[in-house]
Tab-separated table of C-alpha atoms in Angstrom:
chain	number	residue	atom	x	y	z
A	935	MET	CA	-38.842	183.502	39.369
A	936	LYS	CA	-34.772	183.467	40.537
A	937	ARG	CA	-35.534	181.146	42.915
A	938	LEU	CA	-37.155	178.805	40.761
A	939	GLU	CA	-34.930	178.112	38.570
A	940	ASN	CA	-32.566	177.992	41.092
A	941	LEU	CA	-33.810	175.693	43.009
A	942	PHE	CA	-33.892	174.286	39.027
A	943	VAL	CA	-30.788	173.590	38.404
A	944	ALA	CA	-30.350	172.407	41.491
A	945	LEU	CA	-32.380	169.781	41.448
A	946	ASN	CA	-31.313	168.726	38.017
A	947	GLY	CA	-28.118	168.970	39.525
A	948	TRP	CA	-28.140	166.849	42.203
A	949	ALA	CA	-29.764	164.349	39.512
A	950	LEU	CA	-26.712	164.030	38.334
A	951	ILE	CA	-24.894	163.618	41.398
A	952	LEU	CA	-27.070	160.872	42.639
A	953	MET	CA	-26.763	159.190	39.114
A	954	LEU	CA	-23.168	159.767	39.224
A	955	SER	CA	-22.271	158.203	42.475
A	956	ALA	CA	-24.579	155.574	41.900
A	957	MET	CA	-23.092	154.248	38.407
A	958	ALA	CA	-19.405	154.441	40.437
A	959	LEU	CA	-20.932	152.390	43.871
A	960	ILE	CA	-22.223	149.502	41.465
A	961	VAL	CA	-19.601	149.254	39.329
A	962	GLY	CA	-17.038	149.838	42.508
A	963	TYR	CA	-19.145	146.925	44.165
A	964	ASN	CA	-19.018	145.096	40.749
A	965	ILE	CA	-15.080	144.728	39.978
A	966	SER	CA	-13.917	144.296	44.565
A	967	LEU	CA	-16.324	141.517	44.412
A	968	ARG	CA	-14.877	140.332	41.170
A	969	TYR	CA	-11.476	140.335	41.730
A	970	LEU	CA	-12.217	138.804	46.149
A	971	THR	CA	-15.019	136.440	44.991
A	972	SER	CA	-14.157	135.633	41.778
A	973	HIS	CA	-18.074	136.452	41.530
A	974	SER	CA	-19.799	139.728	39.921
A	975	LEU	CA	-23.019	140.988	39.899
A	976	PRO	CA	-24.733	140.239	36.886
A	977	TRP	CA	-26.839	143.525	36.723
A	978	ALA	CA	-24.101	145.536	36.937
A	979	ASP	CA	-22.490	146.108	33.780
A	980	GLU	CA	-26.942	146.363	32.526
A	981	ALA	CA	-27.229	148.926	36.103
A	982	ALA	CA	-24.543	151.403	35.318
A	983	ARG	CA	-25.050	151.176	31.046
A	984	TYR	CA	-28.665	153.048	31.793
A	985	LEU	CA	-27.179	155.124	34.010
A	986	MET	CA	-24.864	156.531	32.101
A	987	ILE	CA	-27.685	157.023	28.936
A	988	TRP	CA	-29.693	158.578	31.944
A	989	LEU	CA	-26.345	160.745	32.998
A	990	THR	CA	-25.647	162.083	29.498
A	991	PHE	CA	-29.375	163.240	28.278
A	992	SER	CA	-30.497	164.632	31.980
A	993	GLY	CA	-27.539	166.395	32.057
A	994	ALA	CA	-26.797	167.792	28.409
A	995	GLY	CA	-29.557	171.408	29.672
A	996	LEU	CA	-26.567	171.730	32.040
A	997	ILE	CA	-24.331	171.611	30.004
A	998	LEU	CA	-26.416	174.012	27.000
A	999	ARG	CA	-26.781	176.775	30.237
A	1000	VAL	CA	-22.994	177.413	31.005
A	1001	GLY	CA	-22.202	177.176	27.275
A	1002	GLY	CA	-20.330	173.660	26.924
A	1003	HIS	CA	-21.782	172.461	24.078
A	1004	VAL	CA	-19.691	172.762	20.173
A	1005	ALA	CA	-20.820	176.216	18.997
A	1006	ILE	CA	-18.437	177.382	15.758
A	1007	THR	CA	-19.131	180.692	15.462
A	1008	ASN	CA	-17.254	181.815	12.438
A	1009	LEU	CA	-20.456	183.078	10.503
A	1010	GLN	CA	-21.399	185.219	13.882
A	1011	ASP	CA	-17.810	186.861	14.132
A	1012	VAL	CA	-18.430	188.390	10.398
A	1013	LEU	CA	-21.789	189.599	10.636
A	1014	PRO	CA	-22.774	192.905	12.958
A	1015	ARG	CA	-24.269	193.527	16.241
A	1016	THR	CA	-28.423	193.449	14.770
A	1017	GLY	CA	-26.839	190.432	12.448
A	1018	HIS	CA	-25.265	188.795	16.074
A	1019	ARG	CA	-28.812	188.949	17.955
A	1020	LEU	CA	-30.218	187.652	14.737
A	1021	LEU	CA	-28.438	184.724	14.213
A	1022	ARG	CA	-28.731	183.601	17.445
A	1023	ALA	CA	-32.187	184.224	17.751
A	1024	ALA	CA	-32.561	181.951	14.685
A	1025	ILE	CA	-30.019	179.445	16.240
A	1026	VAL	CA	-32.798	179.253	19.827
A	1027	VAL	CA	-35.645	178.890	17.533
A	1028	ILE	CA	-34.122	176.251	15.459
A	1029	LEU	CA	-33.022	174.107	18.411
A	1030	LEU	CA	-36.532	174.550	20.662
A	1031	ILE	CA	-38.206	173.502	17.012
A	1032	PHE	CA	-35.401	170.310	17.029
A	1033	PHE	CA	-35.831	169.636	20.949
A	1034	GLY	CA	-40.039	169.212	20.341
A	1035	PHE	CA	-39.529	167.365	17.762
A	1036	MET	CA	-36.710	165.156	19.827
A	1037	VAL	CA	-39.540	164.215	22.867
A	1038	HIS	CA	-41.742	163.569	20.499
A	1039	VAL	CA	-39.962	161.257	19.310
A	1040	GLY	CA	-38.411	160.525	22.316
A	1041	TRP	CA	-41.378	159.435	23.555
A	1042	GLN	CA	-42.874	157.713	20.700
A	1043	TYR	CA	-39.869	155.112	21.172
A	1044	ALA	CA	-40.890	154.775	24.927
A	1045	GLN	CA	-44.929	153.794	24.434
A	1046	ARG	CA	-42.912	151.548	21.885
A	1047	MET	CA	-40.356	149.827	23.594
A	1048	GLN	CA	-42.615	149.519	27.001
A	1049	TYR	CA	-43.511	146.069	26.511
A	1050	GLN	CA	-39.808	144.348	25.937
A	1051	VAL	CA	-37.811	144.115	29.731
A	1052	THR	CA	-33.922	144.612	29.864
A	1053	PRO	CA	-31.880	141.092	30.206
A	1054	ALA	CA	-30.950	141.365	33.781
A	1055	LEU	CA	-32.785	143.707	35.434
A	1056	ARG	CA	-36.018	143.007	34.040
A	1057	LEU	CA	-37.280	146.363	33.491
A	1058	PRO	CA	-38.913	147.494	30.902
A	1059	PHE	CA	-37.196	149.198	28.303
A	1060	LEU	CA	-39.353	152.165	28.707
A	1061	TYR	CA	-37.853	153.180	31.891
A	1062	VAL	CA	-34.776	152.879	29.698
A	1063	TYR	CA	-35.719	155.048	26.981
A	1064	ALA	CA	-38.003	157.843	29.072
A	1065	ALA	CA	-34.058	158.904	29.569
A	1066	MET	CA	-34.596	160.563	25.845
A	1067	PRO	CA	-37.627	162.662	26.144
A	1068	VAL	CA	-37.093	163.936	29.453
A	1069	GLY	CA	-33.501	164.977	28.390
A	1070	PHE	CA	-34.571	167.152	25.700
A	1071	THR	CA	-37.672	168.714	27.878
A	1072	LEU	CA	-34.913	169.522	30.597
A	1073	LEU	CA	-32.526	171.053	27.413
A	1074	ILE	CA	-36.324	173.049	26.029
A	1075	LEU	CA	-36.596	174.148	29.583
A	1076	HIS	CA	-32.434	175.641	29.875
A	1077	LEU	CA	-32.726	177.123	26.708
A	1078	LEU	CA	-36.122	178.947	27.721
A	1079	LEU	CA	-34.272	180.668	30.561
A	1080	ILE	CA	-30.796	181.349	29.744
A	1081	ALA	CA	-32.393	182.490	26.070
A	1082	ARG	CA	-32.639	186.711	26.221
A	1083	PRO	CA	-29.834	186.469	27.885
A	1084	PHE	CA	-27.748	184.275	24.969
A	1085	ILE	CA	-30.395	186.038	22.082
A	1086	LEU	CA	-29.184	189.343	23.228
A	1087	ALA	CA	-25.297	189.459	24.818
A	1088	GLY	CA	-23.511	186.024	24.247
A	1089	THR	CA	-23.562	185.284	27.550
A	1090	TYR	CA	-24.478	182.735	28.833
A	1091	LYS	CA	-25.486	181.433	32.592
A	1092	PRO	CA	-22.230	180.768	34.829
A	1093	LEU	CA	-21.781	177.345	36.612
A	1094	GLY	CA	-23.114	176.868	39.923
A	1095	THR	CA	-25.826	179.494	39.400
A	1096	ALA	CA	-28.346	180.965	37.285
A	1097	ASP	CA	-28.432	184.966	39.242
A	1098	THR	CA	-25.996	186.446	36.842
A	1099	ASP	CA	-25.875	187.268	33.738
A	1100	ASP	CA	-22.184	188.219	33.561
A	1101	ASN	CA	-20.510	185.517	31.709
A	1102	THR	CA	-19.285	185.800	28.416
A	1103	LEU	CA	-18.263	183.598	26.310
A	1104	PRO	CA	-15.250	183.892	23.615
A	1105	GLY	CA	-16.230	184.277	20.512
A	1106	GLY	CA	-20.010	185.492	21.829
A	1107	ALA	CA	-19.241	188.272	22.683
A	1108	ASP	CA	-21.010	190.958	20.971
A	1109	GLY	CA	-19.543	193.769	24.168
């Protein structure tokens, strides 16, 4: 199971690297072209914008898994150890419900936009708006993979590996 998790995390990370690289190359090439020839690619800004949307939604799960999202721990800090676990379990359940709802809403919205096309690239907006359900599905998978150590000890997965559970972030440890 850990090998599958490592593969999943690696593939998610490589997808982000490829999208960011493509975005940097497109923007860099367009800037060079604009200054060297006084012309630019009509689709470059649009492609970079859509890659940024995909990067944001696709990367949220990896950030969640290492505890990189904003967290307010005041309530958790005043609760006893059992209260910590119950609160974190409730947070996981609420997040799973919310992420599932957003997959549903995102998919509906993407389907509604499938017949409209982007101005420059002429791609169906379905491909742009699909970032939302795909990203929230990735959030669900990442959350399920870290839920147990998070609920029991307030730990997150260390950046770069899915194998160890010994990275505790400030405010999330109970000892």
